[in-house]
CSV table of C-alpha atoms and ligand atoms in Angstrom, one decimal:
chain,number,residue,atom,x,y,z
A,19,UNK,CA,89.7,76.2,117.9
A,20,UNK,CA,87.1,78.7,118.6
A,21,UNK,CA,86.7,82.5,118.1
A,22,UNK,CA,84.1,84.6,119.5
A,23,UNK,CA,83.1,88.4,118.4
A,24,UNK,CA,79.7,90.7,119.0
A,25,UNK,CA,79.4,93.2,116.6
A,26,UNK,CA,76.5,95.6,116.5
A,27,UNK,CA,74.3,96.8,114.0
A,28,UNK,CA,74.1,100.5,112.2
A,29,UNK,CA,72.0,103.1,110.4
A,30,UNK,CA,73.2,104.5,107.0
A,31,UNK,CA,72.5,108.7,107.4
A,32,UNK,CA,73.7,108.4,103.5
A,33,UNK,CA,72.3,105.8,101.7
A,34,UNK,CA,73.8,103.3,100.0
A,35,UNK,CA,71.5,101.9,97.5
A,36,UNK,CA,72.6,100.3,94.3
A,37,UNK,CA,75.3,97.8,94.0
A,38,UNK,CA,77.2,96.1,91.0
A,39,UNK,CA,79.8,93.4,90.5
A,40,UNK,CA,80.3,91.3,93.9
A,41,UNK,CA,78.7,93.8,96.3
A,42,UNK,CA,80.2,96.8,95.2
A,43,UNK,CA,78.3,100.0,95.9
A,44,UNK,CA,77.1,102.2,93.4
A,45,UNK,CA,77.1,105.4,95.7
A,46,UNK,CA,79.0,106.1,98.4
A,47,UNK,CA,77.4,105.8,102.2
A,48,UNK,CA,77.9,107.0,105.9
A,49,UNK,CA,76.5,105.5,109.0
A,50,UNK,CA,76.1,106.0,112.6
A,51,UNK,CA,77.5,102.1,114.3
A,52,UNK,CA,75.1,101.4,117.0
A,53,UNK,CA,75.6,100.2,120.6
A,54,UNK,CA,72.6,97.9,121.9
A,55,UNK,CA,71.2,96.1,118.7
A,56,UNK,CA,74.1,93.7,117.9
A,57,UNK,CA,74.7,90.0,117.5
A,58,UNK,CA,77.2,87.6,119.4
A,59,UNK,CA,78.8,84.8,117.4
A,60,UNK,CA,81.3,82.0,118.5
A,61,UNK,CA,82.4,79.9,115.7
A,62,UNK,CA,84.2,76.2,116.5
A,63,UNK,CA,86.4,75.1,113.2
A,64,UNK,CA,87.7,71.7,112.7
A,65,UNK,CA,89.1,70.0,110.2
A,66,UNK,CA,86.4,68.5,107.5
A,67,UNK,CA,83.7,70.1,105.6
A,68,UNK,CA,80.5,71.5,106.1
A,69,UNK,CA,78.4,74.1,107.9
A,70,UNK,CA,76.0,74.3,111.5
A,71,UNK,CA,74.2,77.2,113.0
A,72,UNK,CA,72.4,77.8,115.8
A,73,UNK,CA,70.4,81.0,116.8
A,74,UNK,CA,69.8,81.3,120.6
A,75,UNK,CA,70.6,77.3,121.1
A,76,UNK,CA,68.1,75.8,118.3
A,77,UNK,CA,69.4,74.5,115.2
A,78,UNK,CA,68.6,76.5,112.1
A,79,UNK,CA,69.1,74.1,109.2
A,80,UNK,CA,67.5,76.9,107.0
A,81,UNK,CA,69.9,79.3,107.5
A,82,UNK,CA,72.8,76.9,106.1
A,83,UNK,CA,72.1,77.7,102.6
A,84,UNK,CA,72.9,81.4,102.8
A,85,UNK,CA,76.2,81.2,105.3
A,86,UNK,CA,77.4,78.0,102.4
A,87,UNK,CA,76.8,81.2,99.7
A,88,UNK,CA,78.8,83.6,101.4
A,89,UNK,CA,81.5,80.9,102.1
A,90,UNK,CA,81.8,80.6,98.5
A,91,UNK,CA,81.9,84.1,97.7
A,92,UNK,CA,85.0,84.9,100.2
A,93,UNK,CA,86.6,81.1,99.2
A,94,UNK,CA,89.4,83.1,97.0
A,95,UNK,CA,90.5,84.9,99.4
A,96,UNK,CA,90.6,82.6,102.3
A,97,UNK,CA,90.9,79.0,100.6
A,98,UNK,CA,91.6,77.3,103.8
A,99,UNK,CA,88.2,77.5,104.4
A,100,UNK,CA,87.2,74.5,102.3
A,101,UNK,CA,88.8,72.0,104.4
A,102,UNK,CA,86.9,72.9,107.8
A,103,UNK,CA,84.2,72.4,109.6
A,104,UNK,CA,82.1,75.6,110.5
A,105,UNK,CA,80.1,75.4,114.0
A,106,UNK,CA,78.3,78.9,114.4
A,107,UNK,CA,76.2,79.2,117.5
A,108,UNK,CA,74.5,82.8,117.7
A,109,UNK,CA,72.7,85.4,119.3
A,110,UNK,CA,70.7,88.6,118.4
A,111,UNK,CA,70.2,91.2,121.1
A,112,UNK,CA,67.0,92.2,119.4
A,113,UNK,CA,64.1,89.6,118.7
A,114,UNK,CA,64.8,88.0,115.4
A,115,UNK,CA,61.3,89.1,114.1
A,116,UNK,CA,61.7,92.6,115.0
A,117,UNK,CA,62.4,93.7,111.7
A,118,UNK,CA,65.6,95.1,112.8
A,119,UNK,CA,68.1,93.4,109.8
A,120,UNK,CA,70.4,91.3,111.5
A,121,UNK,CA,72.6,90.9,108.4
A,122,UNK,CA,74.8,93.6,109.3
A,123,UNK,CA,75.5,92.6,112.8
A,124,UNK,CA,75.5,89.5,111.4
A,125,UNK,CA,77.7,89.2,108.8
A,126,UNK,CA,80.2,91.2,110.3
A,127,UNK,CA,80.4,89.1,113.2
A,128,UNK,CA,80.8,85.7,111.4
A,129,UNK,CA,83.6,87.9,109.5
A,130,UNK,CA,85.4,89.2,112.2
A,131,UNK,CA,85.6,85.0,113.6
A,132,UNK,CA,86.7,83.7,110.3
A,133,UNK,CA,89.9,86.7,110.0
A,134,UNK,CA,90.6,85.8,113.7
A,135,UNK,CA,90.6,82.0,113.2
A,136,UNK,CA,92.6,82.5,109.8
A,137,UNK,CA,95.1,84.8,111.8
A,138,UNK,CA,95.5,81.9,114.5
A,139,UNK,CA,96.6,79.4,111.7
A,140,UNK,CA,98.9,82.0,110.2
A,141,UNK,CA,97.1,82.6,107.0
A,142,UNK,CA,98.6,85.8,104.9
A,143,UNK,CA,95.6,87.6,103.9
A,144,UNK,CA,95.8,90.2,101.3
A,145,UNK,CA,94.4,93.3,103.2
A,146,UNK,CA,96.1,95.9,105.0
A,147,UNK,CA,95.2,94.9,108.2
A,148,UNK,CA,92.7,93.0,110.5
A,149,UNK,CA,89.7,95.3,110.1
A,150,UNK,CA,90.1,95.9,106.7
A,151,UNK,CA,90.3,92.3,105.9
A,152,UNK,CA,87.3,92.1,108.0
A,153,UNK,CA,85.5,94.8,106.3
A,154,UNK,CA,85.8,92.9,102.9
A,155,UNK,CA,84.4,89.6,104.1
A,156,UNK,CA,81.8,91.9,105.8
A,157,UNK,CA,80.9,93.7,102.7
A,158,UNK,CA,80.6,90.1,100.2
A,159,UNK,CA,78.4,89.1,103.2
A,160,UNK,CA,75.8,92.4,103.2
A,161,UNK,CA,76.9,95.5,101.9
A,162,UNK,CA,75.7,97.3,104.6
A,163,UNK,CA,77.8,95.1,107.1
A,164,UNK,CA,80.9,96.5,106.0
A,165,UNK,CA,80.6,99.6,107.8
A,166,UNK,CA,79.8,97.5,111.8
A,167,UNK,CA,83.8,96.9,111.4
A,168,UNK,CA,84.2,100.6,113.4
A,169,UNK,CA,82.4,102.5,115.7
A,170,UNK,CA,81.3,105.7,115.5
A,171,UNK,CA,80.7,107.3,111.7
A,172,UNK,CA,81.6,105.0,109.5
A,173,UNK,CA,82.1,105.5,105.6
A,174,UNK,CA,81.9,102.7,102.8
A,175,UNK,CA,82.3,103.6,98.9
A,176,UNK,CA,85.0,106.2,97.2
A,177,UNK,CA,84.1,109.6,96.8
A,178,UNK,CA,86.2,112.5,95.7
A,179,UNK,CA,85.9,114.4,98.7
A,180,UNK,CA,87.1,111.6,100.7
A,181,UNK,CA,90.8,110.5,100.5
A,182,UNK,CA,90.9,106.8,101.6
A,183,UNK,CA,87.3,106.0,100.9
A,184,UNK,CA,86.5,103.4,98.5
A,185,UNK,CA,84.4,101.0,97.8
A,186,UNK,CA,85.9,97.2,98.8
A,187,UNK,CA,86.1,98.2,102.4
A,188,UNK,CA,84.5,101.1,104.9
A,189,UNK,CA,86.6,103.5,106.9
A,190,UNK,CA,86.7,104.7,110.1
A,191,UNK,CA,85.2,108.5,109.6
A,192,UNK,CA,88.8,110.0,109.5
A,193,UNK,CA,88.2,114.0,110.0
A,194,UNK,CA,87.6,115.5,113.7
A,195,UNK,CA,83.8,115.9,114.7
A,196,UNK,CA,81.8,117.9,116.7
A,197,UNK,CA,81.1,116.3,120.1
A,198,UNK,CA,77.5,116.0,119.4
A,199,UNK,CA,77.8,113.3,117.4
A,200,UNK,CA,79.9,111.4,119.4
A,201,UNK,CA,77.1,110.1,121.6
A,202,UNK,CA,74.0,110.5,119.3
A,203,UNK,CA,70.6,108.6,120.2
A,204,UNK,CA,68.9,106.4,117.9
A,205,UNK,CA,65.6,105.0,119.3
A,206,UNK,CA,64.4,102.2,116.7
A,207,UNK,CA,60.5,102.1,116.1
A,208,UNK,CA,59.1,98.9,115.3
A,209,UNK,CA,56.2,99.6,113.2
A,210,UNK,CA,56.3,96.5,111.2
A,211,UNK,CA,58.0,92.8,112.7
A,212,UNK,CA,58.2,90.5,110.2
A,213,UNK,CA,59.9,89.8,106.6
A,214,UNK,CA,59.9,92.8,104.3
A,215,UNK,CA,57.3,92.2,101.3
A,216,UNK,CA,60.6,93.0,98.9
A,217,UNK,CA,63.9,92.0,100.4
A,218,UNK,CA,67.4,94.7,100.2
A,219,UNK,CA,68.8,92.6,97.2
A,220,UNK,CA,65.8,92.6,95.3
A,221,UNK,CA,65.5,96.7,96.1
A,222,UNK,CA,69.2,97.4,95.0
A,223,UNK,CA,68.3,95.2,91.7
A,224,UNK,CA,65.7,97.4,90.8
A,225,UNK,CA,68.2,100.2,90.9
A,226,UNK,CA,70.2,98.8,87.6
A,227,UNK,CA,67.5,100.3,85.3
A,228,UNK,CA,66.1,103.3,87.4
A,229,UNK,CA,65.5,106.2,85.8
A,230,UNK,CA,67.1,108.5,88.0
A,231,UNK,CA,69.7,106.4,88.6
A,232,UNK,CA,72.6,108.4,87.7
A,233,UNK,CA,71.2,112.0,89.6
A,234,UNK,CA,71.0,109.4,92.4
A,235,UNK,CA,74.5,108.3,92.4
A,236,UNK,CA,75.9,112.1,91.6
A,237,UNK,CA,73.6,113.4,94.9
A,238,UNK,CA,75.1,110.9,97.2
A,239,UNK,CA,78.5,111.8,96.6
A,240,UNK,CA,77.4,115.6,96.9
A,241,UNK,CA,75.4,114.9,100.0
A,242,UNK,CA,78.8,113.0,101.2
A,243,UNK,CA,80.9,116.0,100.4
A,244,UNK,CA,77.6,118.3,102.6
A,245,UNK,CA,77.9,115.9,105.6
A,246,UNK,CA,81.2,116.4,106.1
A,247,UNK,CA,80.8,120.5,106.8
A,248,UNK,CA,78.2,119.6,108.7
A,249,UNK,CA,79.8,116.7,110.8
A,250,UNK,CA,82.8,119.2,111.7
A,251,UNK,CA,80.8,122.4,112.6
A,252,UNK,CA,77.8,120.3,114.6
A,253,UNK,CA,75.5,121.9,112.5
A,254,UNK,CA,72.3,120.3,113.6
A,255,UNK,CA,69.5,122.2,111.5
A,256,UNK,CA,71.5,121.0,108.5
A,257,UNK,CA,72.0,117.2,109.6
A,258,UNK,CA,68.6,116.9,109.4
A,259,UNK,CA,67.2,119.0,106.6
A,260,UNK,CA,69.9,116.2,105.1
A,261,UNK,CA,69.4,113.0,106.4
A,262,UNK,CA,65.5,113.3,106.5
A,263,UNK,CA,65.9,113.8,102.7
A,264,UNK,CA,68.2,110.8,102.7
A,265,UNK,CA,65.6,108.3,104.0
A,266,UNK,CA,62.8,109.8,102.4
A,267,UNK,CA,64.8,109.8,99.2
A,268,UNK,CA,65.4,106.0,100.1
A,269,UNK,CA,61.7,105.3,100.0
A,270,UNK,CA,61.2,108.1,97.2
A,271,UNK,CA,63.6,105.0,94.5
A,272,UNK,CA,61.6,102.5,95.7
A,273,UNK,CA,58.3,104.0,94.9
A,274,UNK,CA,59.9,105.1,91.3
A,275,UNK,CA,61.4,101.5,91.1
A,276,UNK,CA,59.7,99.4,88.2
A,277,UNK,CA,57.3,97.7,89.5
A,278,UNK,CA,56.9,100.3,92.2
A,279,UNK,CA,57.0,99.4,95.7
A,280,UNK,CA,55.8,101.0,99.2
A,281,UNK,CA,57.7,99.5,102.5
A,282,UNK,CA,56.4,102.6,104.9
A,283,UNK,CA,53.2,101.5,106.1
A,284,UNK,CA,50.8,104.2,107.6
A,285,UNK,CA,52.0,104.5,111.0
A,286,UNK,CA,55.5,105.3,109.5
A,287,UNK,CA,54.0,107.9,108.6
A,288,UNK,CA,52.4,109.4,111.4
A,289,UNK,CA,55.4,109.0,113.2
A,290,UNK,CA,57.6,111.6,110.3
A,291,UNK,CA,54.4,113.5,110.8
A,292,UNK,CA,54.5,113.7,114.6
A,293,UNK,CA,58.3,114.2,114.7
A,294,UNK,CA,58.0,116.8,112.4
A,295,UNK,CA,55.2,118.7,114.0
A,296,UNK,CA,56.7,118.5,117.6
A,297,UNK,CA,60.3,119.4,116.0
A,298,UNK,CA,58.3,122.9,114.9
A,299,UNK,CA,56.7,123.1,118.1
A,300,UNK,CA,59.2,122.2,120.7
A,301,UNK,CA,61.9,123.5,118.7
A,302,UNK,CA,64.0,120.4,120.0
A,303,UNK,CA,66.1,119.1,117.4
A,304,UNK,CA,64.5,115.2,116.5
A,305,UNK,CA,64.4,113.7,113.5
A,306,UNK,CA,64.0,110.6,111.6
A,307,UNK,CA,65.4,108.3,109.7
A,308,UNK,CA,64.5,105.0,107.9
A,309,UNK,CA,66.5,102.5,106.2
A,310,UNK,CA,64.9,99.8,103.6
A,311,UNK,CA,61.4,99.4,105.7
A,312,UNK,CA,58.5,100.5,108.0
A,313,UNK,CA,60.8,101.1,111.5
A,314,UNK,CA,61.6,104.3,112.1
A,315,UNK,CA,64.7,105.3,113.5
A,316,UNK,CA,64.4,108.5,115.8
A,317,UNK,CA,67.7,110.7,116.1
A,318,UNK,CA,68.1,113.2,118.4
A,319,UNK,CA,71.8,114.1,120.7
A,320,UNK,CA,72.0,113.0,123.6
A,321,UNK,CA,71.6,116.3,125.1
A,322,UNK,CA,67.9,116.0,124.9
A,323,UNK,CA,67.3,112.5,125.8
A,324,UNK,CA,65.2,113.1,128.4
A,325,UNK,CA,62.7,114.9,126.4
A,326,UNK,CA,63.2,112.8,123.4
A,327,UNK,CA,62.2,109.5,125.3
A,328,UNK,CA,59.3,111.7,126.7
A,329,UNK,CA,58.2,112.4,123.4
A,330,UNK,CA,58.5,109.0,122.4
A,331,UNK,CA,56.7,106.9,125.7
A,332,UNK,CA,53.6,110.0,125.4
A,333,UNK,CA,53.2,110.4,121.7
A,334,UNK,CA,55.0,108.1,119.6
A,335,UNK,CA,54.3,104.6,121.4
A,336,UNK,CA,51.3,103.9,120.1
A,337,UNK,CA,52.6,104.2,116.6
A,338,UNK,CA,54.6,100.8,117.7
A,339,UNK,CA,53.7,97.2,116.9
A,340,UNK,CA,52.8,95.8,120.5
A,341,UNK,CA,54.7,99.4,121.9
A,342,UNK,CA,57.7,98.0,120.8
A,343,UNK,CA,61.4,100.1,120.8
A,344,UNK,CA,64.4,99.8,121.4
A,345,UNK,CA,66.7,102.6,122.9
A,346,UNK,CA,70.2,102.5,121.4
A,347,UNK,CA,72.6,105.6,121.0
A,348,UNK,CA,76.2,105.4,118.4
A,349,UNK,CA,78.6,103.0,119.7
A,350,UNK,CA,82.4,102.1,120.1
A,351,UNK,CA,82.3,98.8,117.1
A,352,UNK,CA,82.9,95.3,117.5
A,353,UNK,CA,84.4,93.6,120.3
A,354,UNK,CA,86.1,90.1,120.6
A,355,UNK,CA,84.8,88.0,123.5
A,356,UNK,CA,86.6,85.4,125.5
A,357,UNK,CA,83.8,83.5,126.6
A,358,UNK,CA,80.5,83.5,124.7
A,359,UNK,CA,78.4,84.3,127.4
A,360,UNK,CA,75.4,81.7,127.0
B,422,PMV,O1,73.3,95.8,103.1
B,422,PMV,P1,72.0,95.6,102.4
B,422,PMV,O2,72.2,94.9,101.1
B,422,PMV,O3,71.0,95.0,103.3
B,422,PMV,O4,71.5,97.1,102.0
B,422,PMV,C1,71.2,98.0,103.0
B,422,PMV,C2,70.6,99.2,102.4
B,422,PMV,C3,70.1,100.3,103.4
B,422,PMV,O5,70.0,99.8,104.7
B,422,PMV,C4,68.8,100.7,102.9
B,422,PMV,C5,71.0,101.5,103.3
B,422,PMV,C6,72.4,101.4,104.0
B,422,PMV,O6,73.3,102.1,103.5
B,422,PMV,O7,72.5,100.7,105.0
């Protein structure tokens, strides 16, 4: 039997970084889901043991080691899995050395086939529901993945200001929003292709003995509790005096991490620099954010696309390994697919 999901990628505009326990969060996140960077995965089970992949048709043996770890980890709550046989054949819609993280898309697209399969052969799982079930296995995959489950805003981690959040499984943004963010742009920047010189795990290790670990934690939920006014009213000036901080906060723990590390390289830079300076200029609402490495996601509503893409094929291009972008804008979530379009 076969199952078949694409689920897309997104950007944290609250970051979570720290976990504890098995991929818990220590802070609470939000994030935009995206539309065009995503991955599609078709999984064939059978009976026996043992795990294939394949990335765009080619076997990769080398990525058996880490799908066999996350099997593990979500074994107790879905036993049947160790008596089947795993085929995973998948595709990015972004080059694999983009430096886009496919993990998210990833993960939660593997998830979503696994609680689909275990649906088909009547297995009682122990969430709520579907999604939340898929959340979960998303979430003990990459953190981060939990939150591709929905569309739209999506929240992962408890927070006081936030009823149903928590932190097993992410939640459809439940509070009414202005339209503007219904359709925001996010226009990656690949300034860097490649593997990170330190990797997400090893970044959210570093945050066990940070020393400003805790006034980390305690801003995230108060930049939560901000977001939320801001979300409702569409206040614009304010959702990016606040997610600039976030990423630059991001980058801020990494460079107080010990040892210290720097993942913005100098044309990260100069983009902030030239987004900031035409911002004050043009008086057109762009910003920036980053999440752990040198791309640059550029945010602006949709309103002003036109002028954003402008800004970005005159002025910010040449910041761009090989001029290399990719246009994407919030999207709907994950979709199941009847036929894996080869
Ligand atoms: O999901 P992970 O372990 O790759 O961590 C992702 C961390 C950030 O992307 C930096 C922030 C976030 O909330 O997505």
């Amino acid at each position: 039997m076969t199952t078949s999901w694409e689920s897309p990628s997104n950007i944290a505009l609250i970051k979570y970084w720290g976990k504890r326990d098995t991929q818990l969060p220590s802070n609470p996140s939000i994030s935009f889901t995206l539309s065009k960077c995503k991955t599609t995965t078709e999984v064939h089970f059978s009976e026996g043991t043992g795990v294939n992949i394949t990335l765009d048709g080619t076997d990769k043996p080398e990525f058996i080691p880490k799908i066999e770890g996350f099997l593990e980890r979500i074994m107790h709550r879905h036993p049947w899995l160790s008596s089947y046989n795993l085929q995973i054949k998948t595709r990015n819609s972004f080059p694999h050395s983009s430096g886009i993280a496919s993990s998210a898309s990833g993960m939660s697209a593997l998830s979503l086939c696994i609680v689909e399969f275990a649906q088909k052969i009547d297995f009682k799982f122990d969430a709520l529901n579907f999604y939340q079930e898929a959340s979960i296995l998303s979430r003990l995959g990459s953190g981060s993945a939990s939150r591709s489950i929905y569309g739209g805003l999506v929240v992962w981690g408890g927070t006081p200001t936030l009823e149903n959040a928590n932190d097993e499984y992410a939640i459809e943004y439940p509070h009414i929003i202005d339209p503007i963010f219904k359709n925001y742009c996010d226009v990656v920047l690949l300034v860097e292709v490649g593997e990170k010189s330190v990797s997400s795990t090893a970044g959210h290790a570093l945050m066990e003995n940070h020393p400003f670990r805790s006034q980390r934690f305690s801003q995230a939920h108060q930049h939560l509790s901000e977001i939320q006014k801001i979300l409702k009213t569409g206040d614009i000036e304010n959702f990016i005096r606040l997610t600039e901080l976030e990423a630059l906060t991001l980058h801020g723990l990494m460079m107080s991490s010990s040892p210290s590390y720097i993942l913005m390289k100098p044309n990260t830079l100069k983009i902030i620099e030239e987004i900031r300076e035409f911002r004050r200029e043009s008086k057109l609402p762009l910003s920036f954010t980053l999440d752990a490495g040198a791309n640059v996601h550029v945010l602006f509503p949709a309103a002003v696309k036109e002028k954003g893409m402008a800004f970005i094929k005159n002025t910010l291009i040449q910041y761009c390994k090989e001029n290399r972008f990719i246009a994407d804008h919030v999207g709907s979530g994950p979709k199941r697919l009847t036929n894996f379009e080869k």
